[in-house]
mmCIF file of C-alpha atoms in Angstrom:
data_model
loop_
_atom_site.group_PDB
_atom_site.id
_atom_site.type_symbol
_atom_site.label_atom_id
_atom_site.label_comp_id
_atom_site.label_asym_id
_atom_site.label_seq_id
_atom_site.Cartn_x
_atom_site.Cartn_y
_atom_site.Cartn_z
ATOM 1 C CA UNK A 791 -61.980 85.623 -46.006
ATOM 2 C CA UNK A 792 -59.342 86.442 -43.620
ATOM 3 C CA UNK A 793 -58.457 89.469 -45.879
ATOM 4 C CA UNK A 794 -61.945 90.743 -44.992
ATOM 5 C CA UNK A 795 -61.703 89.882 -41.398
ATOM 6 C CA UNK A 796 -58.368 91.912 -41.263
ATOM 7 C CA UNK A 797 -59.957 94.953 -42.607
ATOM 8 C CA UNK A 798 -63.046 94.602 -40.474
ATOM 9 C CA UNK A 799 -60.597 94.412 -37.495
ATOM 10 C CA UNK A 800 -59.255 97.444 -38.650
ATOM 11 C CA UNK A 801 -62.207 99.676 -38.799
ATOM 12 C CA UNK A 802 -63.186 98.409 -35.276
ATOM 13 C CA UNK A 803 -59.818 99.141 -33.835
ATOM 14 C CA UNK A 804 -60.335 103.185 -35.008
ATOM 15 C CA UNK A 805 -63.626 103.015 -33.220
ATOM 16 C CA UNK A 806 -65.457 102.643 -36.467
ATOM 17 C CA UNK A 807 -69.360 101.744 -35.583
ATOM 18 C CA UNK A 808 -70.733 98.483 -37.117
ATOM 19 C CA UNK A 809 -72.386 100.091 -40.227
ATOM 20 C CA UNK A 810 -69.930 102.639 -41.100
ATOM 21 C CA UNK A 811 -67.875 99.216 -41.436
ATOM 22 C CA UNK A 812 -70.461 98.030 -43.623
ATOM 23 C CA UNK A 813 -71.036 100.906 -45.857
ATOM 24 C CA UNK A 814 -66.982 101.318 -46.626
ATOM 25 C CA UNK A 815 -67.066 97.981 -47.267
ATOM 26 C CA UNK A 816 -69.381 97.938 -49.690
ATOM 27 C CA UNK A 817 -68.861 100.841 -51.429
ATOM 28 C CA UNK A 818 -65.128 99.780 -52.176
ATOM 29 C CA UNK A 819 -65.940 95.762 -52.974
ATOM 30 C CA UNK A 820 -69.519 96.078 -54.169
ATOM 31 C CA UNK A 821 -70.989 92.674 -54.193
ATOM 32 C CA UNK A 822 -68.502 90.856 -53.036
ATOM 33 C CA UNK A 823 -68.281 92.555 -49.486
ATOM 34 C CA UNK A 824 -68.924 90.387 -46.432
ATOM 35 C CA UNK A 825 -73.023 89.890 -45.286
ATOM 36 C CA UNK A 826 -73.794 92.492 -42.932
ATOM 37 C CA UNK A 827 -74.425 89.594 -40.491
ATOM 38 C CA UNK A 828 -71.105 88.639 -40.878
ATOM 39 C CA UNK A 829 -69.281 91.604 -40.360
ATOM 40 C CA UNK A 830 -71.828 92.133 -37.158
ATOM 41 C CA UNK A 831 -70.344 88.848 -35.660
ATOM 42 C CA UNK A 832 -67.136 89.748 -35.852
ATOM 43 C CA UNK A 833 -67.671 92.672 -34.552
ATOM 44 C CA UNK A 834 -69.277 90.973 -31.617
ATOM 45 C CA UNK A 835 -66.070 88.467 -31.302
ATOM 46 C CA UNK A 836 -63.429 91.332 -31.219
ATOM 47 C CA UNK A 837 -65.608 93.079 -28.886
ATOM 48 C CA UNK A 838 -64.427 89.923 -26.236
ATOM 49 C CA UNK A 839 -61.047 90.365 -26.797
ATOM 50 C CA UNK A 840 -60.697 87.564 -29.701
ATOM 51 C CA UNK A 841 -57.594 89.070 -31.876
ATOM 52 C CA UNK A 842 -57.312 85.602 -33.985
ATOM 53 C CA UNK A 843 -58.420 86.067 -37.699
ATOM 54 C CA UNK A 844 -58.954 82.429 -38.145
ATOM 55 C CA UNK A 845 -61.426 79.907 -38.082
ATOM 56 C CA UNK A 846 -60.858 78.056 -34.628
ATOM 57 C CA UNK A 847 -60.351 74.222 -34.841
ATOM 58 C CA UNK A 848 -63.481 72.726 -33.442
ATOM 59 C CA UNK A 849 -64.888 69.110 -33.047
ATOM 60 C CA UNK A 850 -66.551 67.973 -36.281
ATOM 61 C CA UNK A 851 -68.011 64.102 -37.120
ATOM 62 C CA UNK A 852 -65.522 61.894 -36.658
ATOM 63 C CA UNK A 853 -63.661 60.187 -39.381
ATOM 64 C CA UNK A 854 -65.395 56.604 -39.801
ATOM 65 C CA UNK A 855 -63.772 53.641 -38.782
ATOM 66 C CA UNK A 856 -65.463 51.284 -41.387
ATOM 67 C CA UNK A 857 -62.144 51.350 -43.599
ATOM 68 C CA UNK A 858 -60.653 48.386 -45.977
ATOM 69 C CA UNK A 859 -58.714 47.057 -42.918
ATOM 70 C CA UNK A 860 -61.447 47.015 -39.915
ATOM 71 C CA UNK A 861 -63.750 45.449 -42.760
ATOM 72 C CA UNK A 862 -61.279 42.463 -43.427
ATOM 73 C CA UNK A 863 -60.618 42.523 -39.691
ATOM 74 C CA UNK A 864 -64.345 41.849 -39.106
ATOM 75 C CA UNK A 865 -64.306 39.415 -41.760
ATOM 76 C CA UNK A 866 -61.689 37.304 -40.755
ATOM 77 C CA UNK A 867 -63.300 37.121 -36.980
ATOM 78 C CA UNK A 868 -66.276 35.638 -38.133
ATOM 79 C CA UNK A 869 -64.618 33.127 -40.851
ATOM 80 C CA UNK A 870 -63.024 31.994 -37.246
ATOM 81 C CA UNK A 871 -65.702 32.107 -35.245
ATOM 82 C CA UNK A 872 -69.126 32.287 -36.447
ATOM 83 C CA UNK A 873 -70.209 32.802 -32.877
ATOM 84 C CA UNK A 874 -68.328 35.682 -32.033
ATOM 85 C CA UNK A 875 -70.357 38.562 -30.160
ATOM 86 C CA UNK A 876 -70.881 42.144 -31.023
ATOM 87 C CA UNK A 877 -69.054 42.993 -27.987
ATOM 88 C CA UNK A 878 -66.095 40.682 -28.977
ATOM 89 C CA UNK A 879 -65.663 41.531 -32.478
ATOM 90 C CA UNK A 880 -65.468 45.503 -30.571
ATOM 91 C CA UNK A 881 -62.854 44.591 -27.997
ATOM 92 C CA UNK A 882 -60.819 43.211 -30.626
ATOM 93 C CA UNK A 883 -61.117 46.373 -32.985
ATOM 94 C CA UNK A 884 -61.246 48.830 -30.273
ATOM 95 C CA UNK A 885 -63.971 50.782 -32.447
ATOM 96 C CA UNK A 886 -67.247 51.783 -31.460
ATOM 97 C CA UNK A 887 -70.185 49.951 -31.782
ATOM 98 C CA UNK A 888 -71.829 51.650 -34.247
ATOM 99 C CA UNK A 889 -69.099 51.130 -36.638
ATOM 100 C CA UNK A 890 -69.021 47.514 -35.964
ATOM 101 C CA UNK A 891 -73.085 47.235 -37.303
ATOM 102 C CA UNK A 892 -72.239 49.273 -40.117
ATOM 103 C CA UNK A 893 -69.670 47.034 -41.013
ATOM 104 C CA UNK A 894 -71.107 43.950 -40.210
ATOM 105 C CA UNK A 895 -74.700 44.771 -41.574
ATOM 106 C CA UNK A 896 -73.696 47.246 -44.791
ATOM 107 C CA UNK A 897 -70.291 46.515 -45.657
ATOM 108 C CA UNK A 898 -70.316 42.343 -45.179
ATOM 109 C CA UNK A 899 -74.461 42.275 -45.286
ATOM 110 C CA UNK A 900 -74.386 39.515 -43.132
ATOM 111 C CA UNK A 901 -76.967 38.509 -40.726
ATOM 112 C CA UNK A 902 -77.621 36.090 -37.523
ATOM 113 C CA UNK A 903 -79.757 33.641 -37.685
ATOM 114 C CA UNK A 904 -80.076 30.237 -35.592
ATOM 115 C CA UNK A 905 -78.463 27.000 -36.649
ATOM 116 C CA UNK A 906 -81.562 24.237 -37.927
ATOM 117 C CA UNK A 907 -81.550 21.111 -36.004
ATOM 118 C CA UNK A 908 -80.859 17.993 -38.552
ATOM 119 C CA UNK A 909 -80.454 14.019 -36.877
ATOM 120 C CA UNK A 910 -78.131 13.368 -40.235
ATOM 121 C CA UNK A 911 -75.000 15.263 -42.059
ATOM 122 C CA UNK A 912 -76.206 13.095 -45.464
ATOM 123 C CA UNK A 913 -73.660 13.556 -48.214
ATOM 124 C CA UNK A 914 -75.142 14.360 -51.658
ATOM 125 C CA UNK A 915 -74.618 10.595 -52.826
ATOM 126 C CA UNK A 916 -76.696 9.501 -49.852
ATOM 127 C CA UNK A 917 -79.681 12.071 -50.544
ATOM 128 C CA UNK A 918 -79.855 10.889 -53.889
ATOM 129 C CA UNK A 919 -79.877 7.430 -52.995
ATOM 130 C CA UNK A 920 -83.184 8.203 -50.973
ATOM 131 C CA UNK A 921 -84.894 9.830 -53.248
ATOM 132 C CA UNK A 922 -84.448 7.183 -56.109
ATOM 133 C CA UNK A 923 -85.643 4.646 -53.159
ATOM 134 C CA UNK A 924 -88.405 6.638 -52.420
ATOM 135 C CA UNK A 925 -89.712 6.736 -56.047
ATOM 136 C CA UNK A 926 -89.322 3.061 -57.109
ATOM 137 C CA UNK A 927 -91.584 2.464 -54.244
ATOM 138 C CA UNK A 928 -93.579 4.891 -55.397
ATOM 139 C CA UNK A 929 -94.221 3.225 -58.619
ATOM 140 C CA UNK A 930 -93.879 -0.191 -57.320
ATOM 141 C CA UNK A 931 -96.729 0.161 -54.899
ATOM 142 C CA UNK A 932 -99.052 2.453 -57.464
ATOM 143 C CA UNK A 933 -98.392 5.529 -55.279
ATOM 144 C CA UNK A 934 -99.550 4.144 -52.392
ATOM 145 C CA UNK A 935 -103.099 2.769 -53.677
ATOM 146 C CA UNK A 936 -101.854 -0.839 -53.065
ATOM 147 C CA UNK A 937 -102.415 -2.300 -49.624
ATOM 148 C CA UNK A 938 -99.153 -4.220 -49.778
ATOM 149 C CA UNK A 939 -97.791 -0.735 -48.837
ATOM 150 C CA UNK A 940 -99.227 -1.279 -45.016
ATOM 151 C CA UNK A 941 -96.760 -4.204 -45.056
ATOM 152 C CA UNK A 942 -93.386 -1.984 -45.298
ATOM 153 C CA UNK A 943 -91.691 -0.737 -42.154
ATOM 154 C CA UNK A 944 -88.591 1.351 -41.639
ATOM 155 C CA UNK A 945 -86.396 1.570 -39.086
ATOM 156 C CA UNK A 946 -83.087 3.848 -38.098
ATOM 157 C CA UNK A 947 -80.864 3.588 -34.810
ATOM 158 C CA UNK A 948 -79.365 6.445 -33.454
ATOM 159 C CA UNK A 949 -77.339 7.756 -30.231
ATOM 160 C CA UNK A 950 -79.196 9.737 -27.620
ATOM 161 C CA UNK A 951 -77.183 12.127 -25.697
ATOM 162 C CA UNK A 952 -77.698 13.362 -22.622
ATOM 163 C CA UNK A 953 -76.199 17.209 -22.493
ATOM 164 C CA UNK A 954 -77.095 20.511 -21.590
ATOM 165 C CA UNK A 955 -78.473 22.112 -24.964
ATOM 166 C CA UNK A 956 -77.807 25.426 -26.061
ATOM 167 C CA UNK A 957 -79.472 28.712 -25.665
ATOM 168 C CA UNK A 958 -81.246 29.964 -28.524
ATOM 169 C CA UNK A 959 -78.408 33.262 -28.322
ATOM 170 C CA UNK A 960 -76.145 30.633 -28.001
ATOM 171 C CA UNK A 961 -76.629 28.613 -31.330
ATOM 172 C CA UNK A 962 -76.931 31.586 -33.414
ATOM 173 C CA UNK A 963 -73.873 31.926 -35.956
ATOM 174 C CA UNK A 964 -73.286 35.101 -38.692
ATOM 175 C CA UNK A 965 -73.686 34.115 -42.162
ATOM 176 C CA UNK A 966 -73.233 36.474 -45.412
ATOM 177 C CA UNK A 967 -75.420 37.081 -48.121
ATOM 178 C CA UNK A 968 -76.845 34.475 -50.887
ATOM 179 C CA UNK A 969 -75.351 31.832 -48.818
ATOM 180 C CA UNK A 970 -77.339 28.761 -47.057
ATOM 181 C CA UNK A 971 -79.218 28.789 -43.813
ATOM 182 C CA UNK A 972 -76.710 26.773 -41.075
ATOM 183 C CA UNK A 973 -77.543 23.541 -39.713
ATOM 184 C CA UNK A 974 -75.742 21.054 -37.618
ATOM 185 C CA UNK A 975 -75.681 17.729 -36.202
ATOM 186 C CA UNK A 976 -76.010 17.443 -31.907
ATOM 187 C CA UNK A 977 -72.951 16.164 -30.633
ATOM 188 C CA UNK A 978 -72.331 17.526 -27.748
ATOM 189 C CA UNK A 979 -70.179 16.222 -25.174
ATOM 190 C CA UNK A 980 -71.737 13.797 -22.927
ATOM 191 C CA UNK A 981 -72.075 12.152 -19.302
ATOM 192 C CA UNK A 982 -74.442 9.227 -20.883
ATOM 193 C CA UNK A 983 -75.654 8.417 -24.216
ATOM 194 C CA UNK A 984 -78.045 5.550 -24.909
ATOM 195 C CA UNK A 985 -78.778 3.658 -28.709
ATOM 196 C CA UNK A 986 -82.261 3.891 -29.233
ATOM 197 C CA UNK A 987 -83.850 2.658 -32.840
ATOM 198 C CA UNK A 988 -87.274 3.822 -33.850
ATOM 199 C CA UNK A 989 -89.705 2.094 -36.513
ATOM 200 C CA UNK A 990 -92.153 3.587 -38.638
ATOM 201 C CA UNK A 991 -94.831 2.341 -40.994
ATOM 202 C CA UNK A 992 -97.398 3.898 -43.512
ATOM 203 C CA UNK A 993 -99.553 5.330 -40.616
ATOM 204 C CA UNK A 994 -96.707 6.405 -38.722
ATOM 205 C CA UNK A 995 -94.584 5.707 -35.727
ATOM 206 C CA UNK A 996 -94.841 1.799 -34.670
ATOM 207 C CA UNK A 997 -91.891 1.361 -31.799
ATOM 208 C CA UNK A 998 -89.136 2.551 -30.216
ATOM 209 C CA UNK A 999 -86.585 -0.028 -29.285
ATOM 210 C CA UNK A 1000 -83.082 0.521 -26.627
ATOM 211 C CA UNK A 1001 -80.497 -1.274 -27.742
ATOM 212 C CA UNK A 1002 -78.609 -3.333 -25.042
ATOM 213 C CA UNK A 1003 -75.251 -2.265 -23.768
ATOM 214 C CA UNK A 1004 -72.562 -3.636 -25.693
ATOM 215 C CA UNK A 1005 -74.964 -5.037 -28.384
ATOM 216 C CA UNK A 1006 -74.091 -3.956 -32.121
ATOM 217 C CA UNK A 1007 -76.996 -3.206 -34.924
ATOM 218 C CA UNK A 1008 -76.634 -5.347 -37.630
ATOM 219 C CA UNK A 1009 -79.120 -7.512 -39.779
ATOM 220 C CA UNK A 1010 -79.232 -10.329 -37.182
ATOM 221 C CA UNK A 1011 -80.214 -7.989 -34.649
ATOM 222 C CA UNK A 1012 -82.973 -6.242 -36.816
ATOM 223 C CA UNK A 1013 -84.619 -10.324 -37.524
ATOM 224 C CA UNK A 1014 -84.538 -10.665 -33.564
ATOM 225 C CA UNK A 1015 -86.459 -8.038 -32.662
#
């Protein structure tokens, strides 16, 4: 290309006109002369005083910054902190913030979602327990047709905190593809907390019962109630 642009600089410095340029052009390179449009623009650039026969850098799309490293980077900031902000995961990176949802929604595919409220962190032996308890009751009170079933109560103790609960942008954590929806247990720091044990029955809830300071729940304390 710059071969053409040399000769085309050429025939404009002899005071050639614009299609006298063309028609020497073509008639020495056939087909593979420059586009008459071409040759017209650089006629047009040499006209203001442009002498340079190559292209001038300019600005183009900028190279991304979603590369191997800023992906792990990302990564490893919410393995830390599944909390961490848009905003923080861009100070750290120094990248912009468009980057950071590409890599955070395309490149790790993971998503923010709010943590599920659960009064228990059961362990798999325990939830298994409850289930097999569940079904010999089942069966031994013929699936609830029996009236004997009115007879059963339940009852579970449990701390009641008194804290200042978290914003619904505030409990949200990141978590990555095929993997479970968070939950977690309150236990937020406290200025009071009070033992409280509820009872419940086949129609529902029956009582709610404060335990007394200092007192301890244990099977004499359930037969005194």
């Amino acid at each position: 290309r710059e071969h053409f642009r040399a000769m085309i600089f050429y025939d404009f410095r002899r005071g050639l006109s614009r299609q006298e340029c063309i028609d020497q052009l073509a008639s020495t390179f056939g087909n593979e002369a420059p586009h008459k449009a071409t040759i017209c623009r650089w006629f047009n650039e040499f006209n203001r005083c442009r002498s340079l026969l190559t292209d001038e850098p300019r600005e183009g799309r900028p190279k991304s910054a979603a590369v191997p490293e800023n992906i792990d980077a990302v990564r490893e900031l919410i393995m830390q902190d599944r909390h961490v902000t848009y905003r923080e995961i861009q100070a750290s990176l120094g990248v912009g913030m468009n980057c950071i949802q590409m890599i955070l929604h395309e490149h790790l595919a993971v998503k923010k979602i709010c943590s599920r409220w659960i009064p228990h962190n059961l362990t798999t032996t325990q939830k298994k327990d409850r289930v097999n308890w569940c079904k010999k009751m089942l069966k031994k009170f013929d699936r609830g047709a029996s009236n004997a079933v009115y007879n059963l109560y339940t009852g579970d103790e449990s701390w009641i905190y008194a804290y200042e609960p978290e914003t619904k942008q505030q409990s949200t954590v990141w978590v990555f593809q095929n993997k479970p929806n968070p939950t977690k247990v309150v236990r937020a720091q406290s200025t009071s907390k009070q033992m409280l044990t509820c009872f419940f029955g086949k129609t529902g809830h029956v009582a709610t019962v404060p335990l007394e300071k200092r007192r301890t729940v244990n099977s004499e304390w359930y037969t005194t109630i």
